[in-house]
């Protein structure tokens, strides 16, 4: 039977997302989608809800609800944009920074074990992943021109 790489990638992504969601809910009481939002805010620096919605591929209304919950949980700071309008600026609170740092470290350790168990050197996996992300960055910047 011929392998369908595209299907394999979708299945792998879905399985990784589900595993991450189960782990996060059990260990930290937060969903993967909310953790991803915190990670993006931390990685992008203070950003707007619109930018976060674009990165997550969801509506601004969805991000507004999510950021409200994260702010109520003390993980995210949501402030009116100094430029005015209805935009809000987002940044991690100290508790949000600590959660993202702790979870990322734990995830990387678990991923390293999984990758090594598959027979792939983790350093090779990390290098190839960085190359793919760099290619995405170049393509996205080129499309934005």
PDB file of C-alpha atoms in Angstrom:
ATOM      1  CA  UNK A   1       0.000   0.000   0.000  1.00  0.00           C
ATOM      2  CA  UNK A   2       1.385   3.377  -1.036  1.00  0.00           C
ATOM      3  CA  UNK A   3       1.880   5.942   1.760  1.00  0.00           C
ATOM      4  CA  UNK A   4       0.125   9.276   1.508  1.00  0.00           C
ATOM      5  CA  UNK A   5       2.585  11.743   3.045  1.00  0.00           C
ATOM      6  CA  UNK A   6       0.048  14.561   3.117  1.00  0.00           C
ATOM      7  CA  UNK A   7      -2.414  12.417   5.056  1.00  0.00           C
ATOM      8  CA  UNK A   8       0.375  11.204   7.353  1.00  0.00           C
ATOM      9  CA  UNK A   9       1.292  14.816   8.183  1.00  0.00           C
ATOM     10  CA  UNK A  10      -2.324  15.676   9.009  1.00  0.00           C
ATOM     11  CA  UNK A  11      -2.661  12.595  11.207  1.00  0.00           C
ATOM     12  CA  UNK A  12       0.654  13.287  12.956  1.00  0.00           C
ATOM     13  CA  UNK A  13      -0.299  16.910  13.611  1.00  0.00           C
ATOM     14  CA  UNK A  14      -3.716  15.934  14.973  1.00  0.00           C
ATOM     15  CA  UNK A  15      -2.199  13.262  17.226  1.00  0.00           C
ATOM     16  CA  UNK A  16       0.436  15.646  18.576  1.00  0.00           C
ATOM     17  CA  UNK A  17      -2.233  18.295  19.227  1.00  0.00           C
ATOM     18  CA  UNK A  18      -4.474  15.785  21.071  1.00  0.00           C
ATOM     19  CA  UNK A  19      -1.560  14.456  23.130  1.00  0.00           C
ATOM     20  CA  UNK A  20      -0.531  18.009  24.043  1.00  0.00           C
ATOM     21  CA  UNK A  21      -4.112  18.885  24.985  1.00  0.00           C
ATOM     22  CA  UNK A  22      -4.475  15.834  27.253  1.00  0.00           C
ATOM     23  CA  UNK A  23      -1.134  16.511  28.929  1.00  0.00           C
ATOM     24  CA  UNK A  24      -1.836  20.213  29.486  1.00  0.00           C
ATOM     25  CA  UNK A  25      -5.336  19.664  30.838  1.00  0.00           C
ATOM     26  CA  UNK A  26      -4.097  16.977  33.250  1.00  0.00           C
ATOM     27  CA  UNK A  27      -0.987  18.778  34.465  1.00  0.00           C
ATOM     28  CA  UNK A  28      -1.891  22.475  34.233  1.00  0.00           C
ATOM     29  CA  UNK A  29      -5.672  22.706  33.729  1.00  0.00           C
ATOM     30  CA  UNK A  30      -5.324  24.576  30.433  1.00  0.00           C
ATOM     31  CA  UNK A  31      -6.232  23.579  26.875  1.00  0.00           C
ATOM     32  CA  UNK A  32      -3.638  23.325  24.136  1.00  0.00           C
ATOM     33  CA  UNK A  33      -5.310  26.121  22.151  1.00  0.00           C
ATOM     34  CA  UNK A  34      -5.037  28.495  25.124  1.00  0.00           C
ATOM     35  CA  UNK A  35      -1.459  27.451  25.766  1.00  0.00           C
ATOM     36  CA  UNK A  36      -0.663  28.049  22.094  1.00  0.00           C
ATOM     37  CA  UNK A  37      -2.151  31.546  22.380  1.00  0.00           C
ATOM     38  CA  UNK A  38       0.069  32.263  25.393  1.00  0.00           C
ATOM     39  CA  UNK A  39       3.097  30.904  23.547  1.00  0.00           C
ATOM     40  CA  UNK A  40       2.397  33.116  20.531  1.00  0.00           C
ATOM     41  CA  UNK A  41       1.905  36.210  22.679  1.00  0.00           C
ATOM     42  CA  UNK A  42       5.165  35.456  24.505  1.00  0.00           C
ATOM     43  CA  UNK A  43       7.031  34.755  21.272  1.00  0.00           C
ATOM     44  CA  UNK A  44       5.633  37.762  19.409  1.00  0.00           C
ATOM     45  CA  UNK A  45       5.953  40.152  22.309  1.00  0.00           C
ATOM     46  CA  UNK A  46       3.064  42.437  23.201  1.00  0.00           C
ATOM     47  CA  UNK A  47       0.653  42.110  20.307  1.00  0.00           C
ATOM     48  CA  UNK A  48      -2.944  42.780  19.400  1.00  0.00           C
ATOM     49  CA  UNK A  49      -5.911  40.450  19.478  1.00  0.00           C
ATOM     50  CA  UNK A  50      -6.152  40.805  15.677  1.00  0.00           C
ATOM     51  CA  UNK A  51      -2.567  39.606  15.205  1.00  0.00           C
ATOM     52  CA  UNK A  52      -3.153  36.694  17.554  1.00  0.00           C
ATOM     53  CA  UNK A  53      -6.322  35.738  15.668  1.00  0.00           C
ATOM     54  CA  UNK A  54      -4.351  35.727  12.407  1.00  0.00           C
ATOM     55  CA  UNK A  55      -1.637  33.490  13.867  1.00  0.00           C
ATOM     56  CA  UNK A  56      -4.208  31.086  15.321  1.00  0.00           C
ATOM     57  CA  UNK A  57      -6.408  31.129  12.225  1.00  0.00           C
ATOM     58  CA  UNK A  58      -9.541  32.004  14.196  1.00  0.00           C
ATOM     59  CA  UNK A  59     -11.884  34.987  14.416  1.00  0.00           C
ATOM     60  CA  UNK A  60     -11.179  38.044  16.508  1.00  0.00           C
ATOM     61  CA  UNK A  61     -14.347  37.273  18.492  1.00  0.00           C
ATOM     62  CA  UNK A  62     -12.936  33.852  19.369  1.00  0.00           C
ATOM     63  CA  UNK A  63      -9.638  35.391  20.450  1.00  0.00           C
ATOM     64  CA  UNK A  64     -11.493  38.013  22.481  1.00  0.00           C
ATOM     65  CA  UNK A  65     -13.283  35.274  24.437  1.00  0.00           C
ATOM     66  CA  UNK A  66     -10.056  33.297  24.862  1.00  0.00           C
ATOM     67  CA  UNK A  67      -8.022  36.285  26.020  1.00  0.00           C
ATOM     68  CA  UNK A  68     -10.768  37.171  28.493  1.00  0.00           C
ATOM     69  CA  UNK A  69     -10.485  33.736  30.085  1.00  0.00           C
ATOM     70  CA  UNK A  70      -6.668  33.875  30.109  1.00  0.00           C
ATOM     71  CA  UNK A  71      -6.752  37.335  31.680  1.00  0.00           C
ATOM     72  CA  UNK A  72      -9.247  36.165  34.328  1.00  0.00           C
ATOM     73  CA  UNK A  73      -6.888  33.258  35.078  1.00  0.00           C
ATOM     74  CA  UNK A  74      -4.047  35.751  35.650  1.00  0.00           C
ATOM     75  CA  UNK A  75      -1.982  34.512  32.691  1.00  0.00           C
ATOM     76  CA  UNK A  76      -2.474  37.350  30.225  1.00  0.00           C
ATOM     77  CA  UNK A  77      -2.558  41.122  30.508  1.00  0.00           C
ATOM     78  CA  UNK A  78      -5.081  42.760  28.144  1.00  0.00           C
ATOM     79  CA  UNK A  79      -4.935  46.551  27.857  1.00  0.00           C
ATOM     80  CA  UNK A  80      -6.460  49.090  25.499  1.00  0.00           C
ATOM     81  CA  UNK A  81      -4.120  49.950  22.631  1.00  0.00           C
ATOM     82  CA  UNK A  82      -2.443  53.331  23.241  1.00  0.00           C
ATOM     83  CA  UNK A  83      -3.246  54.207  19.617  1.00  0.00           C
ATOM     84  CA  UNK A  84      -6.921  54.221  20.474  1.00  0.00           C
ATOM     85  CA  UNK A  85      -9.803  52.451  18.860  1.00  0.00           C
ATOM     86  CA  UNK A  86     -11.167  49.137  20.019  1.00  0.00           C
ATOM     87  CA  UNK A  87      -7.858  47.299  19.736  1.00  0.00           C
ATOM     88  CA  UNK A  88      -6.254  45.670  22.759  1.00  0.00           C
ATOM     89  CA  UNK A  89      -2.583  44.983  23.450  1.00  0.00           C
ATOM     90  CA  UNK A  90      -1.636  41.597  24.857  1.00  0.00           C
ATOM     91  CA  UNK A  91       1.288  40.554  27.022  1.00  0.00           C
ATOM     92  CA  UNK A  92       2.018  37.684  29.357  1.00  0.00           C
ATOM     93  CA  UNK A  93       1.804  38.194  33.085  1.00  0.00           C
ATOM     94  CA  UNK A  94       4.569  36.801  35.269  1.00  0.00           C
ATOM     95  CA  UNK A  95       2.387  33.709  35.895  1.00  0.00           C
ATOM     96  CA  UNK A  96       1.835  33.356  32.133  1.00  0.00           C
ATOM     97  CA  UNK A  97       5.579  33.573  31.451  1.00  0.00           C
ATOM     98  CA  UNK A  98       6.287  30.957  34.110  1.00  0.00           C
ATOM     99  CA  UNK A  99       3.635  28.600  32.722  1.00  0.00           C
ATOM    100  CA  UNK A 100       4.904  28.899  29.137  1.00  0.00           C
ATOM    101  CA  UNK A 101       8.523  28.356  30.206  1.00  0.00           C
ATOM    102  CA  UNK A 102       7.681  25.359  32.379  1.00  0.00           C
ATOM    103  CA  UNK A 103       5.435  23.667  29.824  1.00  0.00           C
ATOM    104  CA  UNK A 104       7.790  24.268  26.893  1.00  0.00           C
ATOM    105  CA  UNK A 105      10.656  22.693  28.804  1.00  0.00           C
ATOM    106  CA  UNK A 106       8.534  19.670  29.696  1.00  0.00           C
ATOM    107  CA  UNK A 107       7.184  19.340  26.152  1.00  0.00           C
ATOM    108  CA  UNK A 108      10.641  19.449  24.644  1.00  0.00           C
ATOM    109  CA  UNK A 109      11.846  16.703  26.988  1.00  0.00           C
ATOM    110  CA  UNK A 110       8.869  14.491  26.072  1.00  0.00           C
ATOM    111  CA  UNK A 111       9.257  15.227  22.364  1.00  0.00           C
ATOM    112  CA  UNK A 112      12.973  14.406  22.490  1.00  0.00           C
ATOM    113  CA  UNK A 113      12.193  10.978  23.956  1.00  0.00           C
ATOM    114  CA  UNK A 114       9.479  10.348  21.348  1.00  0.00           C
ATOM    115  CA  UNK A 115      11.742  11.376  18.465  1.00  0.00           C
ATOM    116  CA  UNK A 116      14.649   9.279  19.756  1.00  0.00           C
ATOM    117  CA  UNK A 117      12.307   6.265  20.143  1.00  0.00           C
ATOM    118  CA  UNK A 118      11.407   6.640  16.460  1.00  0.00           C
ATOM    119  CA  UNK A 119      15.074   6.178  15.530  1.00  0.00           C
ATOM    120  CA  UNK A 120      15.717   9.803  14.582  1.00  0.00           C
ATOM    121  CA  UNK A 121      18.404  11.790  16.366  1.00  0.00           C
ATOM    122  CA  UNK A 122      16.737  14.693  18.173  1.00  0.00           C
ATOM    123  CA  UNK A 123      19.404  17.120  16.965  1.00  0.00           C
ATOM    124  CA  UNK A 124      18.615  16.133  13.357  1.00  0.00           C
ATOM    125  CA  UNK A 125      14.880  16.567  13.976  1.00  0.00           C
ATOM    126  CA  UNK A 126      15.471  19.998  15.554  1.00  0.00           C
ATOM    127  CA  UNK A 127      17.679  21.093  12.638  1.00  0.00           C
ATOM    128  CA  UNK A 128      15.164  19.983  10.001  1.00  0.00           C
ATOM    129  CA  UNK A 129      12.294  21.622  11.898  1.00  0.00           C
ATOM    130  CA  UNK A 130      14.227  24.899  12.075  1.00  0.00           C
ATOM    131  CA  UNK A 131      14.863  24.733   8.316  1.00  0.00           C
ATOM    132  CA  UNK A 132      11.156  24.184   7.596  1.00  0.00           C
ATOM    133  CA  UNK A 133      10.148  27.077   9.843  1.00  0.00           C
ATOM    134  CA  UNK A 134      12.732  29.326   8.207  1.00  0.00           C
ATOM    135  CA  UNK A 135      11.315  28.422   4.792  1.00  0.00           C
ATOM    136  CA  UNK A 136       7.780  29.250   5.983  1.00  0.00           C
ATOM    137  CA  UNK A 137       9.030  32.600   7.310  1.00  0.00           C
ATOM    138  CA  UNK A 138      10.679  33.457   3.977  1.00  0.00           C
ATOM    139  CA  UNK A 139       7.598  32.453   1.989  1.00  0.00           C
ATOM    140  CA  UNK A 140       5.243  34.411   4.244  1.00  0.00           C
ATOM    141  CA  UNK A 141       7.428  37.519   4.067  1.00  0.00           C
ATOM    142  CA  UNK A 142       7.572  37.217   0.264  1.00  0.00           C
ATOM    143  CA  UNK A 143       3.788  36.879   0.048  1.00  0.00           C
ATOM    144  CA  UNK A 144       3.332  39.990   2.176  1.00  0.00           C
ATOM    145  CA  UNK A 145       5.136  42.231  -0.279  1.00  0.00           C
TER     146      UNK A 145
END
